[in-house]
mmCIF file of C-alpha atoms and ligand atoms in Angstrom:
data_model
loop_
_atom_site.group_PDB
_atom_site.id
_atom_site.type_symbol
_atom_site.label_atom_id
_atom_site.label_comp_id
_atom_site.label_asym_id
_atom_site.label_seq_id
_atom_site.Cartn_x
_atom_site.Cartn_y
_atom_site.Cartn_z
ATOM 1 C CA MET A 4 0.331 0.105 -0.199
ATOM 2 C CA THR A 5 1.638 3.495 -0.824
ATOM 3 C CA GLN A 6 1.277 5.713 2.190
ATOM 4 C CA ARG A 7 2.843 9.435 1.348
ATOM 5 C CA THR A 8 4.265 12.270 3.844
ATOM 6 C CA HIS A 9 3.863 16.168 2.567
ATOM 7 C CA ARG A 10 6.605 17.953 3.132
ATOM 8 C CA VAL A 11 5.422 21.684 5.183
ATOM 9 C CA ARG A 12 8.400 23.704 5.282
ATOM 10 C CA PRO A 13 8.639 26.817 8.501
ATOM 11 C CA THR A 14 7.210 30.021 6.573
ATOM 12 C CA VAL A 15 7.771 33.626 7.548
ATOM 13 C CA GLY A 16 4.613 35.123 5.767
ATOM 14 C CA GLY A 17 2.229 35.490 8.724
ATOM 15 C CA ARG A 18 -0.466 34.286 6.212
ATOM 16 C CA ILE A 19 0.841 31.219 4.968
ATOM 17 C CA ALA A 20 2.392 30.422 8.136
ATOM 18 C CA GLY A 21 -1.392 30.768 9.876
ATOM 19 C CA LEU A 22 -2.540 28.988 7.101
ATOM 20 C CA ALA A 23 -0.116 26.278 7.352
ATOM 21 C CA SER A 24 -0.718 25.817 11.163
ATOM 22 C CA ALA A 25 -4.504 25.446 11.036
ATOM 23 C CA LEU A 26 -4.222 22.893 8.854
ATOM 24 C CA LEU A 27 -1.610 21.162 10.993
ATOM 25 C CA MET A 28 -4.074 21.388 13.786
ATOM 26 C CA ALA A 29 -6.649 20.391 11.749
ATOM 27 C CA GLY A 30 -4.639 17.208 11.081
ATOM 28 C CA LEU A 31 -4.800 17.776 6.975
ATOM 29 C CA LEU A 32 -1.030 17.732 6.656
ATOM 30 C CA LEU A 33 1.692 16.245 8.747
ATOM 31 C CA PRO A 34 4.797 18.167 10.321
ATOM 32 C CA VAL A 35 7.893 16.960 9.151
ATOM 33 C CA SER A 36 11.550 17.540 10.300
ATOM 34 C CA PRO A 37 14.635 18.002 8.311
ATOM 35 C CA VAL A 38 15.156 14.477 9.159
ATOM 36 C CA SER A 39 11.508 13.496 8.647
ATOM 37 C CA ALA A 40 13.149 10.996 5.393
ATOM 38 C CA GLN A 41 14.426 8.784 8.035
ATOM 39 C CA GLY A 42 10.942 8.120 9.478
ATOM 40 C CA SER A 43 9.334 7.454 5.881
ATOM 41 C CA ARG A 44 9.237 4.530 3.892
ATOM 42 C CA ILE A 45 12.304 3.695 1.743
ATOM 43 C CA LYS A 46 10.982 3.452 -1.762
ATOM 44 C CA ILE A 47 12.230 0.277 -3.732
ATOM 45 C CA GLY A 48 12.181 0.106 -7.150
ATOM 46 C CA LEU A 49 11.907 -3.835 -8.802
ATOM 47 C CA MET A 50 12.544 -3.963 -12.641
ATOM 48 C CA LEU A 51 12.525 -7.459 -12.991
ATOM 49 C CA PRO A 52 11.158 -9.576 -15.863
ATOM 50 C CA TYR A 53 7.779 -11.177 -14.862
ATOM 51 C CA THR A 54 6.493 -11.975 -18.520
ATOM 52 C CA GLY A 55 9.021 -14.252 -21.269
ATOM 53 C CA THR A 56 11.578 -16.684 -20.939
ATOM 54 C CA PHE A 57 13.146 -14.926 -17.791
ATOM 55 C CA ALA A 58 9.724 -14.914 -15.921
ATOM 56 C CA ALA A 59 10.187 -17.784 -13.057
ATOM 57 C CA LEU A 60 13.788 -15.840 -12.644
ATOM 58 C CA GLY A 61 12.048 -12.567 -11.835
ATOM 59 C CA THR A 62 9.491 -14.218 -8.967
ATOM 60 C CA ALA A 63 12.499 -16.013 -7.648
ATOM 61 C CA ILE A 64 14.610 -12.950 -7.119
ATOM 62 C CA THR A 65 11.592 -10.856 -5.891
ATOM 63 C CA ASN A 66 10.813 -13.105 -3.339
ATOM 64 C CA GLY A 67 13.965 -13.899 -2.382
ATOM 65 C CA PHE A 68 14.293 -10.215 -1.708
ATOM 66 C CA LYS A 69 10.965 -9.708 0.379
ATOM 67 C CA LEU A 70 11.958 -12.977 2.558
ATOM 68 C CA ALA A 71 15.351 -11.154 3.619
ATOM 69 C CA VAL A 72 13.615 -8.254 4.826
ATOM 70 C CA GLU A 73 10.725 -9.779 6.298
ATOM 71 C CA GLU A 74 13.135 -11.869 8.520
ATOM 72 C CA ASN A 75 15.039 -8.412 8.992
ATOM 73 C CA GLY A 76 10.993 -7.103 10.681
ATOM 74 C CA GLY A 77 10.036 -6.063 7.705
ATOM 75 C CA LYS A 78 12.295 -2.643 8.054
ATOM 76 C CA VAL A 79 15.349 -1.745 6.383
ATOM 77 C CA GLY A 80 17.327 0.651 8.483
ATOM 78 C CA GLY A 81 14.813 0.724 10.322
ATOM 79 C CA ARG A 82 12.640 1.822 8.122
ATOM 80 C CA GLU A 83 9.599 0.039 6.274
ATOM 81 C CA LEU A 84 9.720 -0.218 2.481
ATOM 82 C CA GLU A 85 7.353 0.713 -0.551
ATOM 83 C CA TYR A 86 7.609 -1.466 -3.403
ATOM 84 C CA PHE A 87 7.129 -0.102 -6.944
ATOM 85 C CA THR A 88 7.175 -2.790 -9.595
ATOM 86 C CA VAL A 89 8.309 -2.673 -13.092
ATOM 87 C CA ASP A 90 7.827 -5.814 -15.801
ATOM 88 C CA ASP A 91 11.384 -5.167 -17.667
ATOM 89 C CA GLU A 92 10.207 -8.026 -20.422
ATOM 90 C CA SER A 93 13.880 -8.852 -20.789
ATOM 91 C CA ASP A 94 13.948 -6.008 -23.515
ATOM 92 C CA PRO A 95 16.867 -3.952 -23.728
ATOM 93 C CA ALA A 96 14.673 -0.909 -25.932
ATOM 94 C CA LYS A 97 12.258 -0.395 -23.060
ATOM 95 C CA ALA A 98 14.860 -0.521 -20.613
ATOM 96 C CA PRO A 99 15.812 3.372 -20.486
ATOM 97 C CA GLU A 100 11.635 4.617 -20.294
ATOM 98 C CA ASN A 101 11.089 2.026 -16.822
ATOM 99 C CA ALA A 102 14.038 2.903 -15.022
ATOM 100 C CA ASN A 103 13.612 6.607 -15.711
ATOM 101 C CA LYS A 104 9.792 6.003 -14.905
ATOM 102 C CA LEU A 105 10.803 4.339 -11.465
ATOM 103 C CA ILE A 106 13.354 7.150 -10.840
ATOM 104 C CA LYS A 107 11.787 10.487 -11.536
ATOM 105 C CA ARG A 108 8.038 9.574 -11.527
ATOM 106 C CA ASP A 109 8.235 7.126 -8.507
ATOM 107 C CA ASN A 110 10.726 8.780 -6.936
ATOM 108 C CA VAL A 111 12.499 5.270 -5.753
ATOM 109 C CA ASP A 112 15.697 5.418 -2.960
ATOM 110 C CA VAL A 113 17.106 2.419 -4.860
ATOM 111 C CA LEU A 114 16.658 0.134 -7.825
ATOM 112 C CA VAL A 115 16.646 -3.681 -8.008
ATOM 113 C CA GLY A 116 17.530 -5.456 -11.226
ATOM 114 C CA THR A 117 17.513 -7.120 -13.356
ATOM 115 C CA VAL A 118 18.221 -10.675 -15.150
ATOM 116 C CA HIS A 119 18.789 -9.674 -18.360
ATOM 117 C CA SER A 120 22.427 -8.573 -19.359
ATOM 118 C CA GLY A 121 21.261 -5.892 -22.074
ATOM 119 C CA VAL A 122 18.495 -4.711 -19.906
ATOM 120 C CA ALA A 123 21.137 -3.784 -17.183
ATOM 121 C CA LEU A 124 23.480 -1.774 -19.065
ATOM 122 C CA ALA A 125 21.151 0.358 -20.259
ATOM 123 C CA MET A 126 19.514 0.398 -16.344
ATOM 124 C CA SER A 127 22.877 0.806 -14.985
ATOM 125 C CA LYS A 128 23.526 3.874 -17.409
ATOM 126 C CA VAL A 129 20.200 5.516 -16.298
ATOM 127 C CA ALA A 130 21.516 4.550 -12.222
ATOM 128 C CA ARG A 131 24.791 6.753 -13.456
ATOM 129 C CA ASP A 132 23.335 9.271 -14.912
ATOM 130 C CA ASN A 133 20.739 9.925 -11.553
ATOM 131 C CA ASN A 134 23.319 8.897 -9.080
ATOM 132 C CA THR A 135 20.590 6.115 -7.869
ATOM 133 C CA LEU A 136 21.971 2.647 -6.107
ATOM 134 C CA LEU A 137 21.297 0.531 -8.214
ATOM 135 C CA ILE A 138 21.816 -3.470 -6.769
ATOM 136 C CA ILE A 139 21.691 -6.193 -9.411
ATOM 137 C CA PRO A 140 20.491 -9.630 -8.257
ATOM 138 C CA ASN A 141 21.595 -11.180 -11.728
ATOM 139 C CA ALA A 142 22.453 -10.028 -14.727
ATOM 140 C CA GLY A 143 26.326 -10.832 -14.906
ATOM 141 C CA ALA A 144 27.404 -8.307 -17.854
ATOM 142 C CA ASP A 145 30.692 -7.883 -17.620
ATOM 143 C CA GLU A 146 31.386 -4.489 -18.041
ATOM 144 C CA ILE A 147 29.183 -3.391 -15.496
ATOM 145 C CA THR A 148 31.772 -4.483 -12.587
ATOM 146 C CA GLY A 149 34.360 -3.422 -15.242
ATOM 147 C CA PRO A 150 35.137 -0.265 -17.094
ATOM 148 C CA LEU A 151 31.532 1.183 -16.472
ATOM 149 C CA CYS A 152 31.542 0.670 -13.109
ATOM 150 C CA ALA A 153 30.440 3.154 -10.729
ATOM 151 C CA ALA A 154 30.191 4.083 -6.745
ATOM 152 C CA ASN A 155 26.430 3.499 -6.950
ATOM 153 C CA VAL A 156 26.322 0.382 -8.528
ATOM 154 C CA PHE A 157 26.466 -2.906 -6.738
ATOM 155 C CA ARG A 158 25.774 -6.456 -7.816
ATOM 156 C CA THR A 159 25.283 -9.576 -5.750
ATOM 157 C CA SER A 160 25.035 -12.263 -7.974
ATOM 158 C CA PHE A 161 28.285 -13.045 -10.555
ATOM 159 C CA SER A 162 29.990 -11.956 -13.654
ATOM 160 C CA ASN A 163 29.081 -13.749 -16.644
ATOM 161 C CA SER A 164 32.534 -15.152 -17.454
ATOM 162 C CA GLN A 165 32.993 -16.244 -13.713
ATOM 163 C CA PRO A 166 30.878 -20.125 -14.477
ATOM 164 C CA GLY A 167 32.186 -20.131 -17.571
ATOM 165 C CA ILE A 168 36.003 -19.864 -16.126
ATOM 166 C CA ALA A 169 35.418 -22.736 -13.938
ATOM 167 C CA MET A 170 33.582 -25.202 -15.991
ATOM 168 C CA GLY A 171 36.411 -24.157 -18.963
ATOM 169 C CA ARG A 172 39.135 -25.816 -16.326
ATOM 170 C CA VAL A 173 36.962 -29.099 -15.176
ATOM 171 C CA MET A 174 36.546 -29.760 -18.898
ATOM 172 C CA ALA A 175 40.277 -29.209 -19.599
ATOM 173 C CA GLU A 176 41.316 -31.539 -16.546
ATOM 174 C CA GLN A 177 39.406 -33.984 -17.296
ATOM 175 C CA LYS A 178 41.239 -33.833 -20.237
ATOM 176 C CA LYS A 179 38.547 -33.049 -22.888
ATOM 177 C CA LYS A 180 39.740 -31.820 -26.142
ATOM 178 C CA THR A 181 37.455 -30.103 -28.664
ATOM 179 C CA ALA A 182 34.317 -28.265 -28.092
ATOM 180 C CA VAL A 183 31.722 -26.570 -29.384
ATOM 181 C CA THR A 184 29.812 -24.079 -28.032
ATOM 182 C CA LEU A 185 25.844 -22.522 -28.286
ATOM 183 C CA THR A 186 24.165 -19.152 -27.001
ATOM 184 C CA TRP A 187 22.048 -16.642 -27.627
ATOM 185 C CA LYS A 188 23.762 -13.663 -28.947
ATOM 186 C CA TYR A 189 23.764 -10.843 -26.517
ATOM 187 C CA ALA A 190 26.450 -9.976 -23.683
ATOM 188 C CA ALA A 191 25.332 -12.925 -21.370
ATOM 189 C CA GLY A 192 25.711 -15.666 -23.846
ATOM 190 C CA GLU A 193 28.714 -14.258 -25.367
ATOM 191 C CA GLU A 194 31.051 -13.477 -22.256
ATOM 192 C CA SER A 195 29.808 -16.955 -20.449
ATOM 193 C CA VAL A 196 31.102 -18.568 -23.564
ATOM 194 C CA GLY A 197 34.383 -16.037 -23.648
ATOM 195 C CA GLY A 198 34.981 -17.233 -19.948
ATOM 196 C CA PHE A 199 35.198 -21.023 -20.522
ATOM 197 C CA LYS A 200 36.673 -20.425 -24.246
ATOM 198 C CA GLU A 201 39.358 -19.025 -22.026
ATOM 199 C CA ALA A 202 39.952 -21.456 -19.626
ATOM 200 C CA PHE A 203 39.457 -24.499 -21.563
ATOM 201 C CA GLU A 204 41.720 -23.351 -24.382
ATOM 202 C CA ALA A 205 44.529 -22.190 -21.345
ATOM 203 C CA GLY A 206 44.021 -25.478 -20.213
ATOM 204 C CA GLY A 207 45.161 -27.234 -23.424
ATOM 205 C CA GLY A 208 41.703 -27.528 -25.279
ATOM 206 C CA LYS A 209 39.863 -26.169 -28.258
ATOM 207 C CA VAL A 210 36.635 -24.461 -29.181
ATOM 208 C CA VAL A 211 36.489 -25.750 -32.977
ATOM 209 C CA LYS A 212 32.961 -23.806 -33.532
ATOM 210 C CA GLU A 213 30.969 -21.093 -31.551
ATOM 211 C CA LEU A 214 27.310 -20.970 -32.339
ATOM 212 C CA PHE A 215 24.634 -18.339 -31.876
ATOM 213 C CA LEU A 216 20.820 -17.685 -32.277
ATOM 214 C CA PRO A 217 18.928 -14.890 -31.962
ATOM 215 C CA PHE A 218 17.794 -13.863 -27.880
ATOM 216 C CA PRO A 219 14.841 -15.181 -26.669
ATOM 217 C CA GLN A 220 14.354 -18.072 -30.078
ATOM 218 C CA VAL A 221 14.465 -21.752 -29.355
ATOM 219 C CA GLU A 222 14.388 -23.497 -32.777
ATOM 220 C CA PHE A 223 17.791 -25.569 -32.109
ATOM 221 C CA GLN A 224 17.378 -28.252 -34.548
ATOM 222 C CA SER A 225 19.411 -26.804 -36.913
ATOM 223 C CA TYR A 226 22.307 -26.458 -34.377
ATOM 224 C CA LEU A 227 21.644 -29.641 -33.065
ATOM 225 C CA THR A 228 22.103 -31.392 -36.462
ATOM 226 C CA GLU A 229 25.716 -29.149 -36.618
ATOM 227 C CA ILE A 230 27.190 -30.186 -33.613
ATOM 228 C CA ALA A 231 25.547 -33.859 -34.266
ATOM 229 C CA ALA A 232 27.799 -33.791 -37.233
ATOM 230 C CA LEU A 233 30.892 -31.884 -35.938
ATOM 231 C CA LYS A 234 31.244 -34.428 -33.013
ATOM 232 C CA PRO A 235 33.446 -32.329 -30.745
ATOM 233 C CA ASP A 236 34.249 -34.219 -27.166
ATOM 234 C CA VAL A 237 31.667 -31.155 -25.208
ATOM 235 C CA VAL A 238 29.140 -29.132 -25.692
ATOM 236 C CA TYR A 239 29.363 -25.870 -23.780
ATOM 237 C CA VAL A 240 25.965 -23.633 -23.655
ATOM 238 C CA PHE A 241 24.510 -20.824 -21.433
ATOM 239 C CA PHE A 242 20.440 -20.746 -21.674
ATOM 240 C CA ALA A 243 18.426 -20.084 -18.591
ATOM 241 C CA GLY A 244 14.868 -19.589 -17.834
ATOM 242 C CA GLY A 245 12.396 -21.385 -20.071
ATOM 243 C CA GLY A 246 15.226 -21.650 -22.962
ATOM 244 C CA ALA A 247 17.005 -23.937 -20.465
ATOM 245 C CA VAL A 248 13.825 -26.516 -20.312
ATOM 246 C CA LYS A 249 14.000 -26.356 -23.894
ATOM 247 C CA PHE A 250 17.237 -27.051 -25.023
ATOM 248 C CA VAL A 251 17.671 -29.668 -22.443
ATOM 249 C CA LYS A 252 14.856 -31.685 -23.614
ATOM 250 C CA ASP A 253 15.668 -30.647 -27.118
ATOM 251 C CA TYR A 254 19.304 -31.927 -26.398
ATOM 252 C CA ALA A 255 18.067 -35.235 -25.303
ATOM 253 C CA ALA A 256 15.106 -35.694 -27.886
ATOM 254 C CA ALA A 257 18.194 -35.453 -30.070
ATOM 255 C CA GLY A 258 19.540 -38.417 -29.308
ATOM 256 C CA LEU A 259 22.599 -36.616 -28.501
ATOM 257 C CA LYS A 260 22.584 -36.641 -24.353
ATOM 258 C CA ASN A 261 24.683 -40.261 -24.211
ATOM 259 C CA THR A 262 26.934 -39.512 -27.433
ATOM 260 C CA ILE A 263 28.069 -35.706 -26.903
ATOM 261 C CA GLN A 264 28.357 -34.126 -23.104
ATOM 262 C CA LEU A 265 26.274 -31.143 -22.845
ATOM 263 C CA VAL A 266 27.713 -28.892 -19.751
ATOM 264 C CA GLY A 267 27.288 -25.231 -18.769
ATOM 265 C CA PRO A 268 27.178 -22.776 -16.382
ATOM 266 C CA GLY A 269 24.404 -23.705 -13.616
ATOM 267 C CA PHE A 270 21.566 -21.749 -15.166
ATOM 268 C CA LEU A 271 21.243 -24.455 -17.548
ATOM 269 C CA THR A 272 19.788 -26.764 -14.572
ATOM 270 C CA ASP A 273 18.456 -23.969 -11.907
ATOM 271 C CA GLY A 274 14.827 -23.739 -11.445
ATOM 272 C CA THR A 275 14.162 -26.181 -14.123
ATOM 273 C CA LEU A 276 15.063 -29.947 -13.083
ATOM 274 C CA GLU A 277 10.472 -29.912 -12.399
ATOM 275 C CA ALA A 278 10.505 -29.104 -16.482
ATOM 276 C CA GLN A 279 13.238 -30.941 -17.423
ATOM 277 C CA GLY A 280 12.599 -34.340 -15.846
ATOM 278 C CA ASP A 281 15.156 -36.811 -17.198
ATOM 279 C CA ALA A 282 16.627 -35.284 -20.167
ATOM 280 C CA ALA A 283 18.569 -33.004 -17.416
ATOM 281 C CA GLN A 284 20.068 -36.274 -15.382
ATOM 282 C CA GLY A 285 23.391 -36.434 -14.736
ATOM 283 C CA LEU A 286 24.512 -32.841 -16.523
ATOM 284 C CA LEU A 287 27.256 -31.323 -14.844
ATOM 285 C CA THR A 288 26.924 -27.450 -14.144
ATOM 286 C CA THR A 289 28.897 -25.091 -12.500
ATOM 287 C CA MET A 290 27.525 -21.958 -10.653
ATOM 288 C CA HIS A 291 28.310 -20.493 -7.352
ATOM 289 C CA TYR A 292 25.076 -22.588 -5.547
ATOM 290 C CA GLY A 293 23.462 -25.745 -5.533
ATOM 291 C CA GLU A 294 20.813 -27.101 -3.172
ATOM 292 C CA GLY A 295 22.756 -28.849 -1.215
ATOM 293 C CA VAL A 296 25.437 -26.470 -0.346
ATOM 294 C CA SER A 297 26.046 -27.507 3.282
ATOM 295 C CA ASN A 298 26.453 -25.013 5.992
ATOM 296 C CA PRO A 299 23.346 -23.369 8.394
ATOM 297 C CA LYS A 300 22.771 -20.331 6.448
ATOM 298 C CA ASN A 301 21.135 -22.596 3.911
ATOM 299 C CA ALA A 302 19.478 -24.495 5.803
ATOM 300 C CA ALA A 303 17.639 -22.545 7.087
ATOM 301 C CA PHE A 304 16.836 -20.261 4.107
ATOM 302 C CA ARG A 305 15.788 -22.556 2.385
ATOM 303 C CA ALA A 306 13.314 -23.864 5.170
ATOM 304 C CA ALA A 307 12.285 -20.582 5.167
ATOM 305 C CA TYR A 308 11.270 -19.518 1.568
ATOM 306 C CA ALA A 309 9.825 -22.964 1.389
ATOM 307 C CA LYS A 310 7.454 -22.205 3.835
ATOM 308 C CA ALA A 311 6.725 -18.827 2.905
ATOM 309 C CA TYR A 312 6.290 -19.675 -1.232
ATOM 310 C CA LYS A 313 5.576 -23.194 -1.326
ATOM 311 C CA VAL A 314 8.531 -23.920 -3.694
ATOM 312 C CA ASP A 315 12.207 -24.940 -3.337
ATOM 313 C CA PRO A 316 14.462 -21.304 -3.602
ATOM 314 C CA ASP A 317 17.211 -21.604 -6.665
ATOM 315 C CA VAL A 318 20.742 -19.712 -7.130
ATOM 316 C CA TYR A 319 17.826 -16.417 -8.380
ATOM 317 C CA ALA A 320 16.468 -16.800 -4.895
ATOM 318 C CA VAL A 321 19.669 -16.829 -3.236
ATOM 319 C CA GLN A 322 20.848 -13.384 -5.644
ATOM 320 C CA GLY A 323 17.699 -11.756 -4.720
ATOM 321 C CA TYR A 324 17.826 -12.814 -0.957
ATOM 322 C CA ASP A 325 21.238 -11.029 -0.787
ATOM 323 C CA ALA A 326 20.646 -8.320 -2.700
ATOM 324 C CA ALA A 327 18.487 -7.021 0.213
ATOM 325 C CA GLN A 328 21.060 -8.230 2.581
ATOM 326 C CA LEU A 329 23.657 -6.128 0.906
ATOM 327 C CA LEU A 330 20.960 -2.922 1.733
ATOM 328 C CA ILE A 331 20.252 -3.924 4.936
ATOM 329 C CA ALA A 332 23.960 -3.752 5.603
ATOM 330 C CA GLY A 333 24.382 -0.295 4.086
ATOM 331 C CA ALA A 334 21.111 1.311 5.522
ATOM 332 C CA LYS A 335 22.179 -0.232 9.166
ATOM 333 C CA ALA A 336 25.739 1.632 9.019
ATOM 334 C CA VAL A 337 23.461 5.306 8.297
ATOM 335 C CA ASN A 338 20.678 4.461 10.593
ATOM 336 C CA GLY A 339 18.231 4.453 7.364
ATOM 337 C CA ASP A 340 19.273 7.563 6.322
ATOM 338 C CA LEU A 341 20.170 6.488 3.024
ATOM 339 C CA THR A 342 21.122 10.217 1.938
ATOM 340 C CA LYS A 343 24.753 9.414 3.765
ATOM 341 C CA ARG A 344 25.627 7.942 0.351
ATOM 342 C CA ALA A 345 29.200 8.023 1.184
ATOM 343 C CA GLU A 346 29.092 6.107 4.370
ATOM 344 C CA LEU A 347 26.350 4.058 2.771
ATOM 345 C CA VAL A 348 28.582 3.207 0.339
ATOM 346 C CA LYS A 349 31.290 2.397 2.750
ATOM 347 C CA ALA A 350 29.240 -0.053 4.659
ATOM 348 C CA MET A 351 28.063 -1.887 1.782
ATOM 349 C CA GLU A 352 31.596 -2.228 -0.073
ATOM 350 C CA THR A 353 32.836 -3.757 3.086
ATOM 351 C CA ALA A 354 29.719 -5.797 4.233
ATOM 352 C CA LYS A 355 30.528 -9.575 4.241
ATOM 353 C CA ILE A 356 27.285 -11.332 3.240
ATOM 354 C CA ASP A 357 26.524 -14.517 4.768
ATOM 355 C CA SER A 358 24.899 -16.107 2.094
ATOM 356 C CA PRO A 359 23.275 -19.661 1.451
ATOM 357 C CA ARG A 360 26.210 -20.156 -1.379
ATOM 358 C CA GLY A 361 28.675 -19.261 1.717
ATOM 359 C CA ALA A 362 29.620 -15.810 2.774
ATOM 360 C CA PHE A 363 31.433 -13.758 0.593
ATOM 361 C CA ALA A 364 32.758 -10.584 0.190
ATOM 362 C CA LEU A 365 32.812 -7.560 -2.772
ATOM 363 C CA THR A 366 35.760 -6.701 -5.299
ATOM 364 C CA ARG A 367 36.664 -2.956 -5.521
ATOM 365 C CA SER A 368 34.306 -2.930 -8.557
ATOM 366 C CA HIS A 369 31.353 -4.509 -6.297
ATOM 367 C CA ASN A 370 31.299 -8.191 -7.469
ATOM 368 C CA PRO A 371 30.643 -11.185 -5.363
ATOM 369 C CA ILE A 372 34.300 -12.882 -4.998
ATOM 370 C CA HIS A 373 32.945 -17.067 -4.503
ATOM 371 C CA ASP A 374 33.280 -20.173 -4.850
ATOM 372 C CA ILE A 375 32.387 -21.643 -8.027
ATOM 373 C CA TYR A 376 30.924 -24.960 -7.088
ATOM 374 C CA LEU A 377 30.416 -28.237 -9.539
ATOM 375 C CA ARG A 378 27.339 -29.606 -9.947
ATOM 376 C CA ARG A 379 25.211 -32.520 -10.910
ATOM 377 C CA VAL A 380 21.575 -33.587 -11.496
ATOM 378 C CA GLU A 381 20.477 -35.934 -9.526
ATOM 379 C CA GLY A 382 16.905 -36.099 -9.511
ATOM 380 C CA LYS A 383 15.597 -32.555 -8.625
ATOM 381 C CA GLU A 384 18.109 -31.325 -7.425
ATOM 382 C CA ASN A 385 21.799 -29.938 -8.242
ATOM 383 C CA LYS A 386 23.915 -31.786 -6.384
ATOM 384 C CA VAL A 387 27.277 -30.166 -5.342
ATOM 385 C CA ILE A 388 30.061 -32.838 -6.004
ATOM 386 C CA GLY A 389 33.095 -30.355 -5.371
ATOM 387 C CA VAL A 390 34.511 -26.810 -5.788
ATOM 388 C CA ALA A 391 35.589 -26.192 -9.021
ATOM 389 C CA VAL A 392 37.164 -22.795 -8.263
ATOM 390 C CA LYS A 393 37.650 -21.105 -4.840
ATOM 391 C CA ASN A 394 36.913 -17.851 -4.074
ATOM 392 C CA LEU A 395 36.897 -16.952 -8.044
ATOM 393 C CA THR A 396 37.349 -12.990 -8.227
ATOM 394 C CA ASP A 397 36.308 -10.904 -11.121
ATOM 395 C CA PRO A 398 38.997 -9.393 -13.090
ATOM 396 C CA PRO A 399 39.136 -5.873 -12.535
ATOM 397 C CA ARG A 400 38.760 -5.065 -16.553
ATOM 398 C CA GLY A 401 39.344 -1.097 -16.600
ATOM 399 C CA CYS A 402 37.241 -0.572 -13.439
ATOM 400 C CA LYS A 403 38.313 2.995 -12.386
ATOM 401 C CA LEU A 404 36.648 3.020 -8.578
HETATM 402 C C1 BEZ B 529 22.351 -12.361 -18.157
HETATM 403 O O1 BEZ B 529 21.572 -12.020 -18.985
HETATM 404 O O2 BEZ B 529 23.354 -11.928 -17.196
HETATM 405 C C2 BEZ B 529 21.687 -13.718 -17.620
HETATM 406 C C3 BEZ B 529 20.535 -13.835 -18.078
HETATM 407 C C4 BEZ B 529 20.053 -15.161 -16.959
HETATM 408 C C5 BEZ B 529 20.405 -15.984 -16.648
HETATM 409 C C6 BEZ B 529 22.080 -15.800 -16.397
HETATM 410 C C7 BEZ B 529 22.602 -14.366 -16.606
#
């Protein structure tokens, strides 16, 4: 529910002052002190996909964010929250208008979003131009914590190359010699594949073909035919959400699952196993989370999330939860006064987040440094079978902070 507080400044004009005090006495206006912002609600703009191939990801992030706030007594820095929600449709063309609406029309204090890297790149520009605090709970566009890094922009998820680098190392260690990659042609896909290729080739492998299709297309047949003809040792793909469900099923239906090993970043099998069924069994992925991560925080988080939403959480829920945890850490340090920006940023930069993935800190450019797990699909679970890379950082790549 929206509740607004009207500001009334004391005036020297007798008539105006008289009118104001009459209104105050009548209870029609609320008096406001200079620190009134601390008493009012913090406005959170959730800009996420609620339709399209990433719809389930947007919902999980929203749920995770709200769960962390509820666990903090429904408050952040002692203040209640007011949510403003926009469905960004994973459409970069609509992103500047959507972000501007939240900032200029709704006057949000904090922007939270999004899933799609192209949308996040546009959002981060708007956030930088308006100096609005932005917390990214998924989109991994490398540039955002690289050359485009900013004091007011934070990420609680990953950078796109991180899980790819981890899988490239694992496949090279397993002595795979040749790989084909396939993904949607946009920042996330290109950078994920880029991370895989860099690490796989550094370990002695060779990417023999890089295949792309436009986002969010899911007509995979011609690509599967080409993969079958190329016969690589391994196929690395980046797909997520509805696209990941369809790809994994199509790969198995084409008869490739038992002949050419399919791997990817964990998005390929996260939040999708119910729909993928048998087609996903045994797939190896690399990710900064897995259902079975063994720590007390994860056990408590999984139980609380399942109780609140009647579904099991996935990596997106964790990232949304951690976005709220990061904001809570910052807001606590400034006692809810988000206008103390320098102290707020400092507290967020130095926060150690007690995440269900395992505790993590941020790089200088505001990206998590975390373990990347190796997972294997067993039933409805991405079972953690090892740590592919310990404490993987995000190369600073031109960040001038
Ligand atoms: C991205 O666009 O950055 C992205 C989307 C879904 C899952 C992971 C990354």
